[in-house]
Every structure is written in structure tokens, then in C-alpha cells.
Coordinates of C-alpha atoms in Angstrom, one line a residue:
Chain A
X613 CA 62.9 -49.4 44.2
X614 CA 65.2 -50.0 47.3
X615 CA 63.4 -51.0 50.5
X616 CA 64.8 -47.8 52.1
X617 CA 62.9 -45.8 49.6
X618 CA 59.8 -47.9 49.9
X619 CA 59.8 -47.2 53.7
X620 CA 60.6 -43.5 53.3
X621 CA 57.8 -41.2 54.4
X622 CA 59.6 -38.1 55.5
X623 CA 62.5 -36.0 54.1
X624 CA 64.0 -33.4 56.5
X625 CA 66.5 -30.8 55.3
X626 CA 68.6 -28.9 57.9
X627 CA 70.4 -26.0 56.2
X628 CA 73.3 -24.4 58.1
X629 CA 75.2 -21.3 57.3
X630 CA 78.5 -20.3 55.6
X631 CA 81.1 -23.0 56.0
X632 CA 83.0 -24.8 53.2
X633 CA 83.5 -28.6 52.9
X634 CA 87.3 -28.5 53.5
X635 CA 86.8 -26.2 56.5
X636 CA 84.4 -28.6 58.2
X637 CA 85.2 -32.1 56.8
X638 CA 88.4 -31.8 54.8
X639 CA 90.5 -32.9 57.8
X640 CA 88.9 -36.4 57.6
X641 CA 91.2 -37.2 54.7
X642 CA 94.2 -36.7 56.9
X643 CA 93.1 -39.2 59.5
X644 CA 95.2 -42.3 59.5
X645 CA 94.9 -45.8 61.1
X646 CA 97.7 -48.3 61.1
X647 CA 99.6 -46.1 58.6
X648 CA 96.7 -46.0 56.1
X649 CA 94.2 -43.3 55.4
X650 CA 91.1 -44.1 57.4
X651 CA 88.7 -42.4 55.0
X652 CA 90.4 -42.7 51.6
X653 CA 87.3 -42.0 49.5
X654 CA 86.5 -38.6 51.1
X655 CA 87.8 -35.8 48.9
X656 CA 89.2 -33.7 51.6
X657 CA 92.6 -32.1 52.2
X658 CA 96.1 -33.5 51.6
X659 CA 97.6 -30.7 53.8
X660 CA 99.5 -29.2 51.0
X661 CA 96.8 -27.1 49.5
X662 CA 97.7 -23.4 49.5
X663 CA 97.0 -19.8 48.5
X664 CA 99.3 -16.9 48.0
X665 CA 98.8 -14.0 50.4
X666 CA 99.0 -10.3 49.4
X667 CA 102.8 -10.3 49.9
X668 CA 103.3 -13.4 47.7
X669 CA 104.0 -15.8 50.6
X670 CA 102.5 -19.3 50.2
X671 CA 99.9 -20.1 52.9
X672 CA 99.1 -23.7 53.4
X673 CA 95.8 -25.0 54.9
X674 CA 96.0 -24.8 58.6
X675 CA 94.5 -27.3 61.2
X676 CA 93.7 -24.5 63.6
X677 CA 90.1 -23.6 63.1
X678 CA 88.5 -22.2 66.2
X679 CA 84.8 -22.3 67.3
X680 CA 84.6 -18.5 67.4
X681 CA 86.7 -15.4 67.2
X682 CA 88.9 -16.4 64.3
X683 CA 86.8 -15.3 61.3
X684 CA 85.8 -11.8 62.5
X685 CA 85.3 -9.7 60.4
X686 CA 83.0 -12.0 58.4
X687 CA 84.8 -13.3 55.3
X688 CA 83.5 -11.9 52.0
X689 CA 81.1 -14.2 50.2
X690 CA 79.4 -11.8 47.8
X691 CA 79.5 -12.4 44.1
X692 CA 82.7 -10.3 43.2
X693 CA 84.5 -11.7 46.3
X694 CA 83.7 -15.3 45.4
X695 CA 84.8 -14.6 41.8
X696 CA 88.2 -13.5 43.2
X697 CA 88.4 -16.6 45.4
X698 CA 87.7 -18.9 42.5
X699 CA 89.8 -17.2 39.8
X700 CA 92.6 -15.7 41.9
X701 CA 92.1 -12.3 40.3
X702 CA 92.2 -13.3 36.7
X703 CA 89.9 -11.4 34.4
X704 CA 88.5 -11.7 31.0
X705 CA 87.8 -14.6 28.5
X706 CA 89.7 -17.8 28.9
X707 CA 90.5 -17.5 32.6
X708 CA 90.8 -20.7 34.5
X709 CA 89.4 -21.4 38.0
X710 CA 92.3 -22.1 40.4
X711 CA 90.9 -21.5 43.9
X712 CA 93.8 -19.2 44.6
X713 CA 92.1 -16.0 45.7
X714 CA 90.8 -16.8 49.2
X715 CA 93.6 -15.3 51.2
X716 CA 93.8 -12.2 49.0
X717 CA 90.1 -11.7 49.3
X718 CA 90.1 -12.1 53.1
X719 CA 92.8 -9.5 53.2
X720 CA 90.3 -7.0 51.8
X721 CA 88.2 -7.6 54.9
X722 CA 90.9 -7.8 57.5
X723 CA 93.6 -5.4 56.2
X724 CA 96.0 -7.6 58.0
X725 CA 98.2 -10.1 56.3
X726 CA 98.5 -12.5 59.3
X727 CA 94.7 -12.6 59.9
X728 CA 94.0 -13.1 56.2
X729 CA 95.7 -16.5 56.6
X730 CA 92.8 -17.6 58.9
X731 CA 90.7 -18.2 55.8
X732 CA 92.8 -21.4 55.2
X733 CA 91.9 -22.9 58.5
X734 CA 90.1 -26.2 58.9
X735 CA 88.8 -28.2 61.8
X736 CA 90.4 -31.4 62.9
X737 CA 87.7 -34.1 63.1
X738 CA 88.0 -34.4 66.9
X739 CA 86.8 -30.8 67.3
X740 CA 83.5 -31.6 65.4
X741 CA 82.3 -34.8 67.0
X742 CA 78.8 -34.4 65.6
X743 CA 79.5 -33.6 62.0
X744 CA 82.4 -36.1 62.0
X745 CA 80.2 -38.9 63.4
X746 CA 77.4 -38.3 60.9
X747 CA 79.7 -38.0 57.9
X748 CA 81.4 -41.3 58.7
X749 CA 78.4 -43.2 60.0
X750 CA 76.1 -42.4 57.1
X751 CA 76.6 -40.8 53.7
X752 CA 78.8 -37.8 52.9
X753 CA 78.7 -36.1 49.5
X754 CA 82.1 -35.2 47.9
X755 CA 80.4 -33.1 45.3
X756 CA 77.6 -30.9 46.8
X757 CA 78.0 -27.3 45.7
X758 CA 76.2 -24.1 46.6
X759 CA 74.0 -23.1 43.7
X760 CA 75.6 -19.7 43.1
X761 CA 79.1 -18.3 43.8
X762 CA 77.5 -15.8 46.0
X763 CA 75.7 -15.1 49.4
X764 CA 72.9 -16.6 51.5
X765 CA 69.6 -15.3 50.2
X766 CA 70.1 -16.3 46.5
X767 CA 71.5 -19.7 47.5
X768 CA 68.7 -20.5 49.9
X769 CA 66.2 -19.5 47.2
X770 CA 67.5 -22.5 45.2
X771 CA 66.6 -24.8 48.1
X772 CA 63.1 -23.5 48.1
X773 CA 62.3 -22.7 44.5
X774 CA 65.0 -24.4 42.4
X775 CA 66.1 -20.9 41.2
X776 CA 66.9 -17.5 42.6
X777 CA 64.9 -15.8 39.8
X778 CA 68.0 -14.2 38.4
X779 CA 69.3 -12.8 41.8
X780 CA 73.0 -13.2 42.8
X781 CA 72.9 -11.1 45.9
X782 CA 71.0 -10.4 49.1
X783 CA 68.2 -8.3 47.6
X784 CA 64.6 -9.2 48.1
X785 CA 63.4 -11.2 45.2
X786 CA 59.9 -10.9 43.8
X787 CA 58.5 -14.0 42.2
X788 CA 57.3 -12.9 38.8
X789 CA 57.3 -16.3 37.2
X790 CA 54.9 -19.2 37.8
X791 CA 57.4 -21.3 39.8
X792 CA 55.9 -22.2 43.2
X793 CA 58.1 -23.1 46.2
X794 CA 58.4 -26.7 47.0
X795 CA 56.1 -26.2 50.0
X796 CA 53.3 -24.8 47.8
X797 CA 53.7 -27.6 45.3
X798 CA 53.4 -30.2 48.1
X799 CA 50.4 -28.6 49.7
X800 CA 48.6 -28.0 46.5
X801 CA 49.0 -31.7 45.7
X802 CA 47.5 -32.7 49.0
X803 CA 50.9 -33.5 50.7
X804 CA 52.3 -31.9 53.9
X805 CA 55.3 -29.6 54.2
X806 CA 56.7 -27.1 56.7
X807 CA 59.5 -24.7 57.4
X808 CA 60.5 -24.8 61.0
X809 CA 62.2 -21.6 62.0
X810 CA 64.0 -21.4 65.4
X811 CA 61.9 -18.8 67.2
X812 CA 60.3 -15.4 66.6
X813 CA 63.5 -13.5 67.5
X814 CA 65.4 -15.5 64.9
X815 CA 62.5 -15.9 62.4
X816 CA 63.1 -17.1 58.9
X817 CA 65.2 -16.2 55.9
X818 CA 62.4 -17.4 53.7
X819 CA 60.4 -14.1 53.8
X820 CA 58.5 -14.3 50.6
X821 CA 56.8 -17.6 51.6
X822 CA 56.2 -16.2 55.1
X823 CA 54.3 -13.3 53.6
X824 CA 52.4 -15.3 51.1
X825 CA 51.5 -18.3 53.0
X826 CA 51.7 -17.9 56.7
X827 CA 50.8 -19.6 58.9
X828 CA 50.2 -23.1 57.5
X829 CA 53.7 -23.5 56.1
X830 CA 55.6 -22.2 59.2
X831 CA 56.2 -23.4 62.7
X832 CA 58.9 -23.0 65.3
X833 CA 61.7 -25.4 66.2
X834 CA 59.9 -26.4 69.4
X835 CA 57.1 -27.6 67.2
X836 CA 59.6 -29.7 65.2
X837 CA 60.7 -31.4 68.4
X838 CA 57.0 -31.9 69.4
X839 CA 56.1 -33.2 66.0
X840 CA 59.0 -35.7 66.1
X841 CA 57.9 -36.9 69.5
X842 CA 54.3 -37.2 68.4
X843 CA 55.2 -38.9 65.1
X844 CA 53.4 -36.3 63.1
X845 CA 56.2 -34.8 61.1
X846 CA 55.2 -33.5 57.7
X847 CA 56.3 -35.4 54.6
X848 CA 58.8 -32.6 53.9
X849 CA 60.4 -30.4 56.6
X850 CA 63.0 -27.7 56.2
X851 CA 64.7 -26.6 59.5
X852 CA 66.3 -23.2 60.0
X853 CA 68.8 -22.8 62.8
X854 CA 68.9 -19.8 65.2
X855 CA 70.5 -16.8 63.4
X856 CA 71.3 -14.6 66.3
X857 CA 72.1 -14.4 70.0
X858 CA 69.1 -13.2 72.0
X859 CA 67.5 -13.5 75.4
X860 CA 65.2 -16.5 75.8
X861 CA 61.6 -16.3 76.8
X862 CA 62.5 -17.6 80.3
X863 CA 65.2 -15.0 80.7
X864 CA 68.0 -17.3 79.7
X865 CA 70.4 -17.0 76.8
X866 CA 69.7 -18.3 73.3
X867 CA 72.8 -18.7 71.2
X868 CA 73.0 -18.5 67.4
X869 CA 73.3 -22.1 66.1
X870 CA 73.7 -21.4 62.4
X871 CA 77.5 -21.5 62.5
X872 CA 77.7 -18.3 60.4
X873 CA 81.0 -16.7 61.3
X874 CA 81.5 -15.5 64.0
X875 CA 78.8 -17.5 65.7
X876 CA 79.9 -20.4 67.8
X877 CA 80.5 -23.6 65.7
X878 CA 80.0 -25.8 68.8
X879 CA 76.5 -24.5 69.4
X880 CA 75.7 -25.5 65.8
X881 CA 77.0 -28.9 66.5
X882 CA 74.6 -29.2 69.4
X883 CA 71.8 -28.0 67.2
X884 CA 72.5 -30.6 64.6
X885 CA 72.8 -33.3 67.2
X886 CA 69.5 -32.3 68.8
X887 CA 67.7 -32.4 65.4
X888 CA 69.2 -35.8 64.7
X889 CA 68.2 -37.2 68.1
X890 CA 64.6 -35.9 67.7
X891 CA 64.3 -38.2 64.7
X892 CA 66.5 -41.0 66.0
X893 CA 64.7 -41.5 69.3
X894 CA 61.3 -42.2 67.6
X895 CA 61.7 -45.7 66.2
X896 CA 58.9 -45.3 63.6
X897 CA 60.2 -41.9 62.5
X898 CA 63.8 -43.1 62.4
X899 CA 63.1 -45.9 59.9
X900 CA 61.0 -43.7 57.7
X901 CA 63.0 -40.5 57.5
X902 CA 66.0 -39.2 55.5
X903 CA 67.7 -36.3 57.1
X904 CA 69.9 -34.1 54.9
X905 CA 72.3 -31.7 56.7
X906 CA 73.7 -29.2 54.2
X907 CA 75.3 -25.7 54.3
X908 CA 73.9 -22.8 52.2
X909 CA 77.2 -21.6 51.0
X910 CA 80.9 -21.6 51.9
X911 CA 81.0 -18.2 53.6
X912 CA 84.2 -17.1 51.9
X913 CA 86.2 -20.0 53.5
X914 CA 88.7 -22.0 51.5
X915 CA 87.8 -25.2 49.6
X916 CA 90.1 -26.8 47.0
X917 CA 87.6 -28.2 44.6
X918 CA 86.9 -26.1 41.5
X919 CA 83.1 -25.6 41.1
X920 CA 81.8 -27.2 37.9
X921 CA 79.7 -25.9 35.2
X922 CA 75.9 -26.5 35.4
X923 CA 72.7 -26.3 33.5
X924 CA 71.7 -22.6 33.2
X925 CA 68.3 -21.9 34.7
X926 CA 67.1 -19.5 32.0
X927 CA 68.0 -16.3 33.9
X928 CA 70.8 -13.9 33.6
X929 CA 72.2 -11.4 36.1
X930 CA 73.4 -8.1 34.6
X931 CA 77.0 -6.9 35.0
X932 CA 75.7 -4.1 37.2
X933 CA 74.3 -6.7 39.6
X934 CA 77.2 -9.1 39.7
X935 CA 79.7 -6.4 40.4
X936 CA 82.4 -8.2 38.4
X937 CA 81.9 -6.2 35.1
X938 CA 80.5 -9.3 33.4
X939 CA 77.0 -10.8 33.4
X940 CA 76.3 -14.2 34.9
X941 CA 74.2 -16.8 33.2
X942 CA 73.9 -19.2 36.1
X943 CA 76.1 -21.7 34.3
X944 CA 78.6 -22.3 37.1
X945 CA 78.0 -23.6 40.6
X946 CA 79.2 -22.0 43.8
X947 CA 81.8 -23.4 46.1
X948 CA 81.6 -26.8 47.7
X949 CA 79.8 -27.2 51.0
X950 CA 79.3 -30.0 53.5
X951 CA 76.4 -32.3 52.9
X952 CA 75.5 -35.4 54.8
X953 CA 72.5 -37.8 54.3
X954 CA 71.3 -39.7 57.4
X955 CA 69.1 -42.8 57.4
X956 CA 69.3 -46.2 58.9
X957 CA 69.0 -47.5 55.3
X958 CA 72.5 -46.1 54.5
X959 CA 75.5 -48.3 55.0
X960 CA 78.2 -46.9 57.4
X961 CA 80.9 -45.0 55.7
X962 CA 79.1 -44.3 52.4
X963 CA 80.9 -41.7 50.3
X964 CA 79.0 -40.3 47.3
X965 CA 81.8 -39.4 44.8
X966 CA 82.0 -36.0 43.2
X967 CA 84.2 -34.3 40.6
X968 CA 87.3 -36.3 41.7
X969 CA 85.8 -39.3 40.0
X970 CA 85.0 -38.5 36.4
X971 CA 83.5 -41.9 35.7
X972 CA 81.1 -42.2 38.7
X973 CA 81.0 -38.8 40.3
X974 CA 77.7 -37.0 40.9
X975 CA 77.2 -33.3 41.2
X976 CA 74.6 -31.9 43.6
X977 CA 73.5 -28.4 44.4
X978 CA 70.6 -26.8 46.3
X979 CA 68.2 -27.2 43.3
X980 CA 68.6 -30.9 44.1
X981 CA 66.5 -30.3 47.2
X982 CA 63.2 -29.3 45.6
X983 CA 64.2 -31.6 42.7
X984 CA 64.4 -34.6 45.1
X985 CA 61.3 -33.8 47.1
X986 CA 59.3 -33.2 43.9
X987 CA 60.6 -36.4 42.3
X988 CA 59.9 -38.5 45.4
X989 CA 56.5 -37.2 46.5
X990 CA 55.0 -35.7 43.4
X991 CA 56.8 -37.6 40.7
X992 CA 56.8 -34.4 38.6
X993 CA 55.6 -30.8 38.5
X994 CA 55.6 -28.8 35.3
X995 CA 56.2 -25.5 36.9
X996 CA 60.0 -26.0 37.5
X997 CA 63.1 -24.6 36.0
X998 CA 65.2 -26.8 33.7
X999 CA 68.0 -26.4 36.2
X1000 CA 65.9 -28.1 38.9
X1001 CA 64.6 -30.8 36.6
X1002 CA 68.1 -31.7 35.7
X1003 CA 69.5 -31.5 39.2
X1004 CA 70.7 -34.8 40.6
X1005 CA 68.4 -36.3 43.3
X1006 CA 70.1 -37.3 46.5
X1007 CA 68.3 -40.4 47.8
X1008 CA 70.4 -42.9 45.9
X1009 CA 72.4 -44.1 48.8
X1010 CA 69.3 -45.6 50.6
X1011 CA 69.6 -49.4 50.2
X1012 CA 67.5 -52.5 50.8
X1013 CA 69.0 -53.2 54.2
X1014 CA 68.1 -51.4 57.4
X1015 CA 70.8 -51.2 60.0
X1016 CA 70.1 -52.7 63.4
X1017 CA 69.1 -50.1 66.0
X1018 CA 72.3 -50.8 68.1
X1019 CA 74.4 -50.3 64.9
X1020 CA 73.3 -46.6 64.8
X1021 CA 74.7 -43.8 66.9
X1022 CA 72.9 -41.5 69.2
X1023 CA 74.1 -38.2 70.7
X1024 CA 74.4 -37.7 74.4
X1025 CA 75.0 -34.8 76.9
X1026 CA 72.6 -32.5 75.1
X1027 CA 70.4 -31.3 78.0
Chain B
X247 CA 68.7 -48.3 72.1
X248 CA 70.7 -49.2 75.1
X249 CA 73.5 -50.7 73.1
X250 CA 73.8 -47.9 70.6
X251 CA 77.1 -46.0 70.6
X252 CA 76.5 -42.7 72.4
X253 CA 78.6 -39.8 71.1
X254 CA 79.0 -37.1 73.7
X255 CA 78.5 -33.6 72.5
X256 CA 80.6 -31.0 74.3
X257 CA 78.8 -28.0 75.7
X258 CA 79.2 -24.6 74.2
X259 CA 81.4 -22.2 76.2
X260 CA 79.0 -19.9 78.1
X261 CA 81.1 -16.9 77.1
X262 CA 80.0 -17.5 73.5
X263 CA 76.7 -15.5 74.2
X264 CA 77.1 -12.0 72.9
X265 CA 73.9 -10.2 72.0
X266 CA 76.0 -7.0 71.6
X267 CA 77.9 -8.5 68.7
X268 CA 77.5 -6.1 65.7
X269 CA 74.8 -7.5 63.3
X270 CA 76.3 -8.9 60.1
X271 CA 75.0 -8.3 56.5
X272 CA 72.8 -11.4 56.6
X273 CA 70.9 -10.2 59.7
X274 CA 70.7 -6.6 58.4
X275 CA 69.3 -8.0 55.1
X276 CA 66.8 -10.0 57.0
X277 CA 65.5 -6.9 58.8
X278 CA 65.2 -5.1 55.4
X279 CA 63.2 -8.0 54.0
X280 CA 60.9 -8.1 57.0
X281 CA 60.3 -4.4 56.8
X282 CA 59.5 -4.8 53.1
X283 CA 57.0 -7.4 54.1
X284 CA 55.4 -5.1 56.7
X285 CA 55.0 -2.4 54.0
X286 CA 53.3 -4.9 51.7
X287 CA 51.0 -5.8 54.6
X288 CA 50.4 -2.2 55.3
X289 CA 49.4 -1.6 51.7
X290 CA 46.9 -4.5 52.1
X291 CA 45.5 -2.9 55.2
X292 CA 45.2 0.5 53.6
X293 CA 43.4 -1.0 50.7
X294 CA 40.9 -2.6 53.0
X295 CA 40.5 0.5 55.2
X296 CA 39.8 2.5 52.0
X297 CA 36.6 0.5 51.4
X298 CA 33.6 2.5 52.6
X299 CA 31.5 -0.1 54.5
X300 CA 28.4 1.9 53.7
X301 CA 28.9 0.8 50.1
X302 CA 28.4 -2.9 51.1
X303 CA 24.9 -3.8 50.2
X304 CA 24.5 -7.5 49.7
X305 CA 25.5 -10.5 51.7
X306 CA 28.0 -11.2 49.1
X307 CA 29.6 -7.8 49.5
X308 CA 29.6 -8.1 53.2
X309 CA 31.0 -11.6 53.3
X310 CA 33.9 -10.7 51.0
X311 CA 34.7 -7.8 53.2
X312 CA 34.5 -9.9 56.4
X313 CA 36.7 -12.5 54.8
X314 CA 39.4 -9.9 53.9
X315 CA 39.5 -8.5 57.5
X316 CA 39.3 -11.8 59.2
X317 CA 42.1 -13.2 57.1
X318 CA 44.3 -10.4 58.6
X319 CA 43.0 -10.6 62.1
X320 CA 43.0 -14.4 62.3
X321 CA 45.0 -16.0 59.5
X322 CA 44.8 -19.4 61.1
X323 CA 41.1 -19.4 60.2
X324 CA 41.8 -19.9 56.5
X325 CA 40.1 -23.0 55.2
X326 CA 39.4 -24.7 51.8
X327 CA 36.0 -23.7 50.5
X328 CA 33.3 -26.2 51.2
X329 CA 30.0 -26.8 49.4

């Protein structure tokens, strides 16, 4: 086992909302230095990717993503909409995924051809100093996909349970099968785990656990900061950003930091940086923690990589639930999302290859989260789906060598 | 950490704050889930309130009732059973 794994005591997952890989990190592939690509191994954009709009015009990816105001109304990311985005409107047997339906689908929200082009926007790296720094200083995954080509709740369920229990939408799901959440597994085995939600006004998207197990599994983000400072972080932590704008307890303003359109992306950057710094500035915690920053799904925003097939999880969603006229057997992943693993045991500039590298590529999805935590802390747990058991674990980029303290970044200007 | 590279994080535009922004599907779904949770909690309360406390005869009966009520009033008190 690598020394980085021998020293690992804490896994922290920060799950953001609704942004695709190409939208947030795709611009890294276009950065040049002395005439050469600076990050040649990142599977981002060439600048020539395109989609047709509803008038048949070709719309190329656009380096004009804005922090706020550009993706309002909220792009469609429900199951039928994502089906259109992936297949470009093809129906029936034998259709081939081509990622050509994003602009057409956003037109259904905007009813405006020009505004429908905004779905092809991406951030230039200089606009996202936090995500850019983390992706280039630590490990970025070329092949991390949302678990379902659908919305938030079912995708987040995969991060907690390794399955959505057959759900492809936003409905409440009832746990009828004996598959405990990763938090329950950890606690039942004598380990420690917590979900840190931002505050009471924002609360959690993980309601079933909230009802079943409060309060020992839950704490607020303030507690996360305190636990980091005190060096008493649980073995496994899951952080939820703030999901809405609301007045603070002191009368101030609390901004949504989840980056869900149309929430401000820069506020999400600050939240990620703050979470990183909380770990980074405690020397003992820093050397013993792996922080995964990942997005729950793409939010309807363009990505060029075709989602691959996956191991079915034993459930099937009926045609009436998918809204596409066909059932879904959980045999294809959702659209690619940003995922970054942070640890001082990871060499600078690590890129974990994905589907672009058939020989060495590795495919990750949100079932990889409980899969990795179970594998690392519990070795195994019988009450898991086949999907989770076969999901790739994500700690492989931790090495035997810990980087010197002055070789690792820290974020400033956060107060 | 004095020698570490410090990446400056720009501040968010103060005009970003808008609590009057229409709530999206995710937030509306979250409220529906919370309401469902409240209903489940209510069912639990109704079940406990339906117990006629005059029917509690033994210390075992009483302790079971007290445990149910205390678990609702003070959930932090839940502990592993001790011998």
C-alpha cells in the first residue's frame, strides 16, 4: 500500500451542483505555453466542439461563461431532457449517442434561439482560480460521470447509497431494500461519519437519512470548520454547500454557494477554497486527509464526452417514470462532471485518464464514493449493490511521496 | 506555510445576493421532501399520543413509553444500551 494510503485517516467529499466538466474545466485544454498545450493530458475542449441550434445553425463552444445571469432559466436536466442532449433527438433501437442535443434542449427552456446558445459556454481558467488551481496542482479525473442521466436527488442518492433504488427523478425515495447508507455502515462498524450541511436555512438534500438518523450523522458547516481546527474530523465527511440565498443569523447576507444555475459561481469558488483551507491549515489533518471535490450532475450544460455504459444496479425505471417512452435499466452513466482529488500525497498535475484512453482509462461515478469509503475503512460490506461493488475506487493517485509544505498552495483573501 | 504559493480568491459581487430569486425545482423538491418528513414525524407523534398512559402498568411499560417520548423531545440523548 502506498504511504499516502497508510497515512490516510480522513476522506472528505464536497459535492457541488449542476455544472459539466467542459463548462468548468474544459478550457484548460486550450491553455498554451511556448506554443504547446500546457495541460495536454486533460480531456477538455479543442474549441471546435459544436451543436446545431433549432434553426440548423452550428453553435461552437463559447469561452464566455458568466458567474451569474447567463443560465436563467435553469437548463433542463431531467431524464427526457438529458436523453435529448445525449442523443440529439434520435429515438428507437440502434441510436448512437452524439452529444448534439444541448442547444435544442435549452431552446425548450428559453424559447429564444440566441439564448439557447449559452448552453455551450465555458469558463476560461483565469475566471475560476480555485478550481483551476486545484485541478492543476493535484489530481483531475477525465472520466468521472454522474450516475444517472438525470437530476440531483437520484444522483446524490448514488453518493450516499450506491444506488437510487430505481429512481431517475426528484421524487422522494423510500428505502425498501436492506442497503444502508455509507454513514450507517460506518457507524455500525464503529467508525465515524458525518454529513455537514451548510445551515438550517439551507439544510440537507439527504432527507431520508436526516429523518432516520438525526442528529448523530448531521452537523452544520460551522461545525466542519471547528472540527478541522480541533483536528477531530470524522473518518468520512460529506459537505453540502449552501443551496439558497438567505439572511444570516447576524442580519447579514448568506449567498448560495452550490453553483447551481443561476447561483453565483464565484461564491462557490470561495466555498471550495474555504473548505480546502480548513484542511490545509491544520498540518496533521492535511497529511492524513483526501478531499474529493465533485459535482452531482451536469445541470444540462454541454460536455463533449459520450457517457459510457455501466454495470446495471438491479433496478429498472418504468417508461412512465423516465418520460422518454422507454424504460431505463441503469446501464448507462450520466454526463461527465468535474472531479478533483486533493492530497499532499498526489503529485502536481496528476490527470487520471478516462474514456479518451481505452488502454488505461478509468471510469468513475458517484457509486465510487461509498465504494471507496467502504473499501478503505470497512474493506467490504455485504449489503451493497453490484453497481457499487464494481465501481472504481478513487484513491489510486495517492503515492509514497508527500509533497513539502511549501510545495502546496493555500488560498488567500477569504475573510 | 509562509513559503507556500497563495492563490488570491476574488470576492463575490455583492449584487449577487437575491433572496427574491424564484425558487428552482431543486429547492421546491427539497421543501416537498421536508414536508413529507414532517408528516412521517407527525404520524409517529400521533401514534404515541394514542397510547393511553393509564394502560401503562409495569416499569417496563413505563420505560418504553418514556423512551419513545424522550427520543422525540431530546434526540441527542440516544445512547447504545448498557448492561
